[in-house]
Tab-separated table of C-alpha atoms and ligand atoms in Angstrom:
chain	number	residue	atom	x	y	z
A	1	MET	CA	28.678	49.574	-12.159
A	2	THR	CA	30.587	52.670	-12.301
A	3	ILE	CA	30.738	55.134	-9.591
A	4	ALA	CA	28.859	57.984	-11.660
A	5	GLN	CA	27.157	55.771	-12.828
A	6	ASP	CA	25.327	54.479	-9.525
A	7	ALA	CA	25.872	58.328	-8.482
A	8	ALA	CA	23.387	59.322	-11.688
A	9	ARG	CA	21.323	57.067	-11.116
A	10	ALA	CA	20.914	57.680	-7.023
A	11	LEU	CA	19.830	60.963	-7.497
A	12	PHE	CA	17.604	60.438	-10.202
A	13	THR	CA	15.625	58.518	-7.998
A	14	ASP	CA	16.172	61.812	-4.986
A	15	LEU	CA	14.623	64.190	-7.739
A	16	THR	CA	11.321	61.715	-8.564
A	17	GLY	CA	11.108	58.565	-6.128
A	18	ARG	CA	10.868	56.579	-9.256
A	19	THR	CA	14.084	55.071	-11.397
A	20	PRO	CA	15.048	56.173	-14.788
A	21	ASP	CA	13.926	55.052	-17.895
A	22	GLY	CA	17.615	54.617	-19.601
A	23	VAL	CA	21.151	55.800	-18.326
A	24	TRP	CA	23.323	57.774	-21.748
A	25	SER	CA	27.336	58.334	-20.716
A	26	ALA	CA	29.775	60.244	-22.653
A	27	PRO	CA	33.518	60.784	-22.064
A	28	GLY	CA	35.755	63.270	-21.946
A	29	ARG	CA	39.562	63.043	-24.283
A	30	ALA	CA	42.847	64.147	-24.622
A	31	ASN	CA	44.497	65.638	-28.138
A	32	LEU	CA	47.172	63.438	-28.876
A	33	ILE	CA	48.008	66.516	-31.210
A	34	GLY	CA	46.579	69.531	-32.955
A	35	GLU	CA	46.302	71.908	-30.772
A	36	HIS	CA	43.710	75.328	-32.335
A	37	THR	CA	43.458	73.383	-35.109
A	38	ASP	CA	39.880	73.024	-35.090
A	39	TYR	CA	37.738	76.387	-35.078
A	40	ASN	CA	40.291	77.109	-37.599
A	41	ASP	CA	38.910	74.441	-40.494
A	42	GLY	CA	42.192	72.305	-39.858
A	43	PHE	CA	42.560	69.151	-38.695
A	44	VAL	CA	42.873	67.215	-35.026
A	45	LEU	CA	43.744	63.569	-33.409
A	46	PRO	CA	41.729	63.156	-30.633
A	47	PHE	CA	41.028	59.918	-28.304
A	48	ALA	CA	38.149	59.908	-26.154
A	49	ILE	CA	39.300	58.852	-22.114
A	50	PRO	CA	38.056	56.108	-19.845
A	51	HIS	CA	36.409	58.692	-17.428
A	52	ARG	CA	32.559	59.483	-18.554
A	53	THR	CA	29.642	61.716	-17.994
A	54	VAL	CA	26.166	59.631	-17.188
A	55	ALA	CA	22.869	61.510	-17.469
A	56	ALA	CA	19.877	59.355	-16.070
A	57	VAL	CA	16.983	60.781	-17.433
A	58	GLY	CA	12.831	59.759	-17.570
A	59	VAL	CA	10.277	61.139	-19.118
A	60	ARG	CA	8.242	63.624	-17.474
A	61	GLY	CA	4.241	64.014	-18.034
A	62	ASP	CA	4.286	67.515	-18.864
A	63	SER	CA	6.664	69.651	-20.618
A	64	ARG	CA	9.199	70.673	-18.243
A	65	ILE	CA	12.700	69.908	-18.106
A	66	ARG	CA	14.311	69.840	-14.534
A	67	VAL	CA	18.561	68.893	-14.210
A	68	ALA	CA	19.535	67.783	-11.240
A	69	SER	CA	23.958	67.284	-10.967
A	70	THR	CA	25.615	65.571	-8.102
A	71	PHE	CA	27.785	68.898	-8.236
A	72	ALA	CA	25.375	71.393	-7.511
A	73	ASP	CA	23.333	72.163	-4.802
A	74	ALA	CA	19.703	72.696	-7.063
A	75	PRO	CA	18.273	71.310	-9.432
A	76	VAL	CA	17.052	73.673	-12.442
A	77	ASP	CA	14.175	73.330	-13.637
A	78	VAL	CA	12.438	75.111	-16.865
A	79	SER	CA	9.521	74.539	-19.444
A	80	LEU	CA	11.006	73.769	-23.035
A	81	ASP	CA	9.026	76.511	-24.317
A	82	GLU	CA	11.073	79.119	-22.549
A	83	LEU	CA	14.420	77.202	-23.276
A	84	ASP	CA	13.576	79.684	-26.398
A	85	GLU	CA	14.197	82.950	-24.069
A	86	LEU	CA	16.813	82.040	-21.683
A	87	PHE	CA	18.979	81.654	-24.674
A	88	PRO	CA	21.386	82.426	-27.309
A	89	THR	CA	23.077	83.714	-24.648
A	90	PRO	CA	24.298	87.469	-25.648
A	91	ILE	CA	27.635	87.714	-26.213
A	92	GLY	CA	29.933	88.214	-23.175
A	93	THR	CA	26.983	88.567	-20.730
A	94	ALA	CA	26.054	84.707	-18.445
A	95	PRO	CA	24.544	82.716	-19.434
A	96	ARG	CA	20.450	83.385	-17.303
A	97	VAL	CA	20.592	79.949	-15.668
A	98	PRO	CA	23.202	78.708	-12.910
A	99	GLU	CA	26.422	77.930	-15.798
A	100	TRP	CA	26.703	73.835	-15.238
A	101	ALA	CA	23.651	74.024	-16.018
A	102	ALA	CA	23.649	75.564	-19.493
A	103	TYR	CA	24.903	72.399	-20.891
A	104	PRO	CA	22.311	70.023	-21.235
A	105	LEU	CA	19.816	72.808	-20.620
A	106	GLY	CA	21.776	74.429	-24.295
A	107	VAL	CA	20.972	70.766	-25.477
A	108	ALA	CA	18.089	70.666	-25.649
A	109	TRP	CA	17.471	74.083	-26.825
A	110	ALA	CA	20.346	73.592	-29.613
A	111	LEU	CA	17.844	70.431	-30.417
A	112	ARG	CA	14.349	72.131	-30.614
A	113	GLN	CA	16.347	74.772	-33.055
A	114	SER	CA	16.494	72.292	-35.096
A	115	GLY	CA	13.203	71.029	-35.814
A	116	THR	CA	12.797	69.134	-32.521
A	117	ALA	CA	9.670	69.800	-30.192
A	118	GLY	CA	10.831	67.778	-27.528
A	119	ILE	CA	9.038	66.264	-24.295
A	120	GLY	CA	9.349	66.692	-21.033
A	121	LEU	CA	12.386	65.230	-19.049
A	122	ASP	CA	14.157	64.939	-15.511
A	123	ILE	CA	17.899	64.273	-16.162
A	124	ALA	CA	20.067	63.790	-12.836
A	125	ILE	CA	24.724	64.290	-14.504
A	126	ALA	CA	27.382	62.378	-12.336
A	127	SER	CA	30.548	62.439	-13.922
A	128	ASP	CA	34.068	61.550	-13.019
A	129	VAL	CA	36.109	63.460	-15.658
A	130	PRO	CA	37.486	65.420	-13.764
A	131	VAL	CA	36.989	69.758	-14.592
A	132	GLY	CA	38.930	72.406	-15.877
A	133	ALA	CA	41.214	69.390	-16.549
A	134	GLY	CA	41.239	70.662	-19.992
A	135	LEU	CA	39.590	67.076	-20.979
A	136	SER	CA	36.100	68.246	-21.835
A	137	SER	CA	34.259	67.772	-19.054
A	138	SER	CA	32.199	69.629	-20.367
A	139	ALA	CA	31.847	67.867	-23.898
A	140	ALA	CA	31.128	64.842	-22.098
A	141	ILE	CA	27.576	66.450	-20.348
A	142	GLU	CA	26.803	67.325	-24.273
A	143	GLY	CA	27.627	63.923	-25.222
A	144	ALA	CA	25.124	62.702	-22.651
A	145	THR	CA	21.998	64.583	-22.842
A	146	ALA	CA	22.764	65.050	-26.511
A	147	SER	CA	22.387	60.993	-26.599
A	148	ALA	CA	19.657	60.355	-24.579
A	149	LEU	CA	17.535	62.882	-25.503
A	150	ASN	CA	18.653	62.408	-29.535
A	151	ASP	CA	17.032	58.423	-28.080
A	152	LEU	CA	13.918	59.823	-25.467
A	153	TRP	CA	12.773	62.805	-27.954
A	154	GLU	CA	13.125	60.238	-31.143
A	155	THR	CA	15.892	63.202	-33.224
A	156	GLY	CA	17.057	60.165	-35.208
A	157	LEU	CA	20.439	62.203	-35.746
A	158	ASP	CA	23.570	60.333	-35.969
A	159	GLY	CA	26.775	60.860	-33.250
A	160	ARG	CA	28.492	64.047	-36.281
A	161	ALA	CA	24.808	65.618	-35.514
A	162	LEU	CA	24.275	64.793	-31.999
A	163	ALA	CA	28.849	66.686	-31.810
A	164	ARG	CA	27.429	69.443	-33.191
A	165	ILE	CA	24.712	70.348	-31.929
A	166	GLY	CA	26.804	69.671	-28.246
A	167	ARG	CA	29.436	72.539	-29.925
A	168	ARG	CA	25.884	74.749	-30.179
A	169	ALA	CA	25.315	74.331	-26.663
A	170	GLU	CA	29.080	75.616	-25.555
A	171	ASN	CA	29.057	77.717	-28.451
A	172	GLU	CA	25.729	79.696	-28.032
A	173	ALA	CA	24.509	78.647	-24.462
A	174	VAL	CA	27.201	78.624	-22.539
A	175	GLY	CA	28.888	81.373	-24.243
A	176	ALA	CA	32.237	79.414	-25.033
A	177	PRO	CA	34.050	79.949	-28.499
A	178	THR	CA	34.822	76.471	-28.874
A	179	GLY	CA	35.693	74.487	-31.525
A	180	ILE	CA	34.442	70.968	-33.103
A	181	MET	CA	36.424	68.686	-31.864
A	182	ASP	CA	36.011	67.816	-28.456
A	183	GLN	CA	32.215	67.288	-29.221
A	184	MET	CA	33.003	65.264	-32.110
A	185	ALA	CA	36.015	63.047	-29.894
A	186	SER	CA	33.390	62.247	-26.785
A	187	MET	CA	30.812	61.332	-29.460
A	188	LEU	CA	32.650	58.842	-32.103
A	189	GLY	CA	35.772	57.865	-30.035
A	190	ALA	CA	37.396	54.175	-30.058
A	191	PRO	CA	38.476	52.160	-28.106
A	192	ASP	CA	42.357	51.928	-28.834
A	193	ALA	CA	42.083	54.946	-31.241
A	194	ALA	CA	42.345	58.584	-31.626
A	195	ILE	CA	40.464	60.650	-34.688
A	196	PHE	CA	41.762	61.882	-37.664
A	197	LEU	CA	39.196	64.348	-37.406
A	198	ASP	CA	38.841	67.655	-40.203
A	199	CYS	CA	37.481	69.648	-39.180
A	200	ARG	CA	36.117	71.526	-42.570
A	201	SER	CA	34.449	68.861	-43.514
A	202	LEU	CA	33.976	67.027	-40.557
A	203	GLU	CA	35.288	63.477	-42.120
A	204	THR	CA	36.857	61.170	-39.653
A	205	GLU	CA	38.978	58.254	-39.327
A	206	LEU	CA	40.323	56.129	-36.864
A	207	VAL	CA	43.957	55.932	-36.288
A	208	PRO	CA	44.721	52.947	-34.053
A	209	LEU	CA	47.377	53.686	-31.585
A	210	GLY	CA	48.046	49.887	-30.268
A	211	MET	CA	48.598	51.000	-26.975
A	212	ALA	CA	48.790	48.224	-24.891
A	213	GLU	CA	50.172	45.618	-26.951
A	214	THR	CA	52.613	47.789	-27.543
A	215	GLY	CA	53.813	48.433	-24.961
A	216	LEU	CA	53.155	52.172	-24.766
A	217	ALA	CA	50.720	54.260	-21.986
A	218	ILE	CA	49.815	57.323	-22.286
A	219	LEU	CA	49.752	59.641	-19.308
A	220	VAL	CA	48.282	62.548	-17.905
A	221	ILE	CA	49.488	65.225	-16.099
A	222	ASP	CA	46.720	67.031	-14.129
A	223	THR	CA	47.860	70.083	-13.409
A	224	ARG	CA	45.272	71.498	-11.274
A	225	VAL	CA	45.886	75.099	-12.698
A	226	LYS	CA	41.885	75.677	-13.594
A	227	HIS	CA	41.571	76.875	-16.740
A	228	ALA	CA	37.618	78.797	-18.501
A	229	HIS	CA	37.043	79.038	-22.782
A	230	SER	CA	34.754	81.389	-22.059
A	231	THR	CA	36.192	84.709	-20.863
A	232	GLY	CA	40.116	85.849	-21.762
A	233	GLY	CA	42.554	84.122	-23.827
A	234	TYR	CA	40.688	81.445	-25.787
A	235	GLY	CA	38.906	84.375	-27.297
A	236	GLU	CA	41.566	86.299	-28.238
A	237	ARG	CA	43.462	83.702	-30.034
A	238	ARG	CA	41.079	82.559	-31.494
A	239	ALA	CA	40.121	86.143	-33.301
A	240	ALA	CA	44.188	86.628	-34.285
A	241	CYS	CA	43.121	83.764	-36.035
A	242	GLU	CA	40.429	84.962	-37.968
A	243	ARG	CA	42.966	88.564	-38.053
A	244	GLY	CA	45.414	86.259	-39.893
A	245	ALA	CA	43.467	84.533	-42.773
A	246	GLN	CA	42.083	87.816	-43.924
A	247	ILE	CA	45.155	89.150	-43.718
A	248	MET	CA	46.132	86.169	-45.869
A	249	GLY	CA	42.719	86.515	-48.399
A	250	VAL	CA	41.303	82.767	-47.519
A	251	GLU	CA	38.404	81.688	-46.049
A	252	SER	CA	40.494	79.454	-42.719
A	253	LEU	CA	44.241	79.596	-41.939
A	254	ARG	CA	42.875	76.238	-42.691
A	255	ASP	CA	44.114	77.017	-46.306
A	256	VAL	CA	47.456	78.650	-45.783
A	257	THR	CA	50.636	75.891	-45.783
A	258	VAL	CA	53.774	76.428	-44.398
A	259	ASP	CA	55.352	76.582	-47.963
A	260	ASP	CA	52.795	80.579	-47.378
A	261	LEU	CA	54.969	81.680	-43.935
A	262	PRO	CA	57.007	83.926	-45.336
A	263	ARG	CA	54.902	85.627	-46.884
A	264	ALA	CA	52.878	86.249	-43.455
A	265	GLN	CA	55.851	87.567	-42.637
A	266	GLU	CA	56.306	89.887	-44.629
A	267	LEU	CA	52.211	91.269	-44.663
A	268	MET	CA	51.776	90.641	-41.135
A	269	ASP	CA	52.893	92.194	-37.687
A	270	GLU	CA	54.834	90.149	-35.441
A	271	VAL	CA	51.956	88.220	-32.577
A	272	THR	CA	49.918	87.537	-35.509
A	273	PHE	CA	52.051	85.758	-37.609
A	274	ARG	CA	53.182	83.815	-34.583
A	275	ARG	CA	49.442	82.394	-33.651
A	276	VAL	CA	49.421	82.905	-37.413
A	277	ARG	CA	52.708	79.701	-38.125
A	278	HIS	CA	51.414	78.055	-35.397
A	279	VAL	CA	47.565	76.939	-36.100
A	280	VAL	CA	49.990	76.772	-39.668
A	281	THR	CA	52.692	74.147	-38.564
A	282	GLU	CA	50.216	72.523	-36.029
A	283	ASN	CA	48.184	71.196	-38.908
A	284	GLN	CA	50.903	69.748	-40.484
A	285	ARG	CA	51.821	67.981	-37.718
A	286	VAL	CA	48.871	66.082	-37.956
A	287	LEU	CA	49.574	65.261	-40.659
A	288	ASP	CA	52.833	63.979	-40.230
A	289	THR	CA	51.216	62.527	-37.132
A	290	VAL	CA	48.865	59.627	-38.876
A	291	GLY	CA	51.457	59.334	-41.433
A	292	LEU	CA	53.556	58.170	-38.756
A	293	LEU	CA	51.343	56.259	-36.696
A	294	ARG	CA	50.051	54.268	-40.153
A	295	ALA	CA	53.900	53.583	-40.959
A	296	GLN	CA	55.692	52.833	-38.324
A	297	GLY	CA	53.648	53.330	-34.660
A	298	ALA	CA	53.007	55.298	-31.876
A	299	ARG	CA	56.885	55.798	-30.440
A	300	ALA	CA	57.679	57.468	-33.326
A	301	ILE	CA	55.259	60.400	-32.620
A	302	GLY	CA	57.610	61.462	-30.112
A	303	ASP	CA	58.992	64.537	-31.608
A	304	LEU	CA	55.888	65.630	-32.938
A	305	LEU	CA	54.596	65.982	-29.426
A	306	VAL	CA	57.728	67.737	-28.390
A	307	ALA	CA	57.407	70.346	-31.146
A	308	SER	CA	54.033	70.990	-30.760
A	309	HIS	CA	54.305	72.032	-27.306
A	310	ALA	CA	57.030	74.499	-28.226
A	311	SER	CA	54.707	75.723	-31.288
A	312	MET	CA	52.092	76.923	-27.831
A	313	ARG	CA	54.697	77.356	-25.857
A	314	ASP	CA	56.518	80.731	-28.018
A	315	ASP	CA	54.341	81.250	-30.824
A	316	PHE	CA	50.712	80.218	-28.976
A	317	GLU	CA	51.301	81.362	-26.142
A	318	ILE	CA	49.029	79.292	-24.347
A	319	SER	CA	51.654	77.637	-22.217
A	320	VAL	CA	51.772	77.914	-18.423
A	321	PRO	CA	54.235	77.119	-16.000
A	322	GLU	CA	53.561	74.034	-14.748
A	323	LEU	CA	52.610	72.862	-18.066
A	324	ASP	CA	55.819	73.257	-18.810
A	325	THR	CA	57.304	71.943	-15.624
A	326	ALA	CA	55.381	68.810	-16.769
A	327	VAL	CA	56.184	68.333	-19.717
A	328	ASP	CA	59.917	69.177	-19.930
A	329	ALA	CA	61.383	66.991	-16.275
A	330	ALA	CA	58.651	63.775	-18.187
A	331	LEU	CA	61.176	64.218	-21.167
A	332	ALA	CA	64.367	64.408	-18.686
A	333	ALA	CA	62.736	61.583	-17.270
A	334	GLY	CA	62.277	59.617	-20.463
A	335	ALA	CA	59.278	59.381	-22.046
A	336	ILE	CA	59.128	59.218	-25.579
A	337	GLY	CA	56.836	62.836	-25.870
A	338	ALA	CA	54.471	65.195	-24.271
A	339	ARG	CA	52.667	68.349	-24.406
A	340	MET	CA	50.005	69.952	-23.199
A	341	THR	CA	46.518	68.485	-24.552
A	342	GLY	CA	43.125	71.009	-25.357
A	343	GLY	CA	43.235	74.971	-25.067
A	344	GLY	CA	45.691	75.475	-22.430
A	345	PHE	CA	45.690	78.517	-19.953
A	346	GLY	CA	46.308	75.712	-16.936
A	347	GLY	CA	44.852	71.794	-17.931
A	348	ALA	CA	46.562	69.052	-18.621
A	349	ALA	CA	49.563	67.412	-20.770
A	350	ILE	CA	50.385	64.356	-21.381
A	351	ALA	CA	52.986	61.752	-22.122
A	352	LEU	CA	53.153	59.354	-24.426
A	353	ILE	CA	55.612	56.764	-22.360
A	354	GLU	CA	56.425	53.451	-22.078
A	355	GLN	CA	54.076	51.364	-20.086
A	356	ALA	CA	57.827	50.546	-17.958
A	357	ALA	CA	58.741	54.085	-17.071
A	358	LEU	CA	55.340	54.648	-16.022
A	359	GLU	CA	57.275	55.315	-12.384
A	360	THR	CA	59.693	57.063	-13.178
A	361	VAL	CA	58.546	59.087	-15.158
A	362	SER	CA	55.551	59.921	-12.905
A	363	ASP	CA	58.309	60.097	-9.796
A	364	ALA	CA	60.115	63.132	-11.684
A	365	VAL	CA	57.542	65.255	-12.241
A	366	ALA	CA	56.044	65.106	-9.055
A	367	ALA	CA	59.447	66.255	-7.872
A	368	ALA	CA	60.280	68.311	-10.466
A	369	PHE	CA	56.305	70.100	-9.314
A	370	ALA	CA	57.544	70.412	-5.198
A	371	GLU	CA	60.826	71.669	-6.641
A	372	ALA	CA	58.885	74.334	-8.060
A	373	GLY	CA	57.061	75.100	-5.357
A	374	PHE	CA	53.786	73.948	-8.175
A	375	ILE	CA	50.077	72.513	-5.604
A	376	THR	CA	50.659	68.677	-6.397
A	377	PRO	CA	50.062	67.766	-9.632
A	378	VAL	CA	46.986	64.471	-10.137
A	379	MET	CA	48.760	61.628	-12.154
A	380	PHE	CA	46.652	58.837	-14.241
A	381	THR	CA	46.863	56.440	-16.807
A	382	VAL	CA	44.130	56.909	-19.912
A	383	THR	CA	43.358	54.226	-23.484
A	384	PRO	CA	41.734	55.413	-26.045
A	385	SER	CA	37.761	54.438	-25.405
A	386	ALA	CA	34.357	54.252	-26.300
A	387	GLY	CA	32.522	56.673	-27.595
A	388	ALA	CA	29.234	58.189	-26.251
A	389	HIS	CA	26.543	55.391	-26.088
A	390	ARG	CA	23.617	53.936	-24.354
A	391	ASP	CA	24.361	52.187	-21.399
A	392	SER	CA	21.507	50.988	-20.396
B	401	GLA	C1	39.079	73.823	-26.236
B	401	GLA	C2	38.352	74.218	-27.605
B	401	GLA	C3	38.076	72.676	-28.518
B	401	GLA	C4	39.800	72.636	-29.299
B	401	GLA	C5	41.080	72.855	-27.714
B	401	GLA	C6	41.891	73.289	-28.615
B	401	GLA	O1	39.229	72.174	-25.906
B	401	GLA	O2	37.109	73.227	-26.875
B	401	GLA	O3	37.282	73.834	-29.157
B	401	GLA	O4	39.743	74.537	-29.492
B	401	GLA	O5	41.030	73.878	-26.882
B	401	GLA	O6	42.859	72.988	-29.607
């Protein structure tokens, strides 16, 4: 049993005095490439990481829903009917429950909104997904809860539909205006593969990465600069993209191609144009990455990862000095490619490296952080892993 499974089961027993009816889990994710393209109906290429959030759940005899987490001091207990009064959270305000509880309760609410009345449950949550590191600890909570409720409420939804439920919880209950990438990665991840997702059609294809057999590894460098997407820069970037699409007269930036960029530059202000250029070129980089992975394997994608980082740093302006330092130091120490991953403004970078170079690259990043006077980053390798499932 993993530490998080143990912790969730123990918490459930503390809460209820009995053992759970089942245990479900869902992973965090890293994104190989395709950043801030999801809410523009574009392309992304994330993968599920081995770190998982676990929900130990049991059916109650009444119609209350009680959630507890190893991260919180006290459980939150509401009736199923109350969920419809608590949510949606008015835009720009904090959820009416403690924020951590808005994720699982938001999932329960979103499932009810989609037509399932539900029955009372006790839910105990534990996680080994680093929080605030840009590795989608939130999608992992949503995925674990949605999987559990789907089984216990006999909703019969597939992974794609549950990802939508998770996103609705994130957008409308937590109040973070995010896209669908994280929830799709957490629900549909598969060992040693990235998920090529078309965020318009929600069609997915698994792209094998062949990490272990080709002697490659993915190093996560968590800068420990915390970020939050319910406030600030994320929403501003999203608004700039919507403005850009409107000026171009299209539904979303998915409909703008690299060839359209000169016209875009003439039509809009300089900042909006750079935001648009990031999204348009990033969509193309995702397509190019998928092509190269299939034709030549992961060693061929380094330059695209580096170009993606530069675009986020210079055009989209969502990097921070710690992320740039991580990327630059990893590349200088021989990484094949490196880029920040996730929403930005902090969080983590990933570096694609030769397994044999793990120590050299990690030491170089640690030294560069020390030299710059940054707090010590946390580094670990990740293998692309399975998506959400019932554990027991
Ligand atoms: C966050 C959001 C995602 C996506 C990324 C940026 O992780 O949750 O929907 O927009 O940022 O690619």
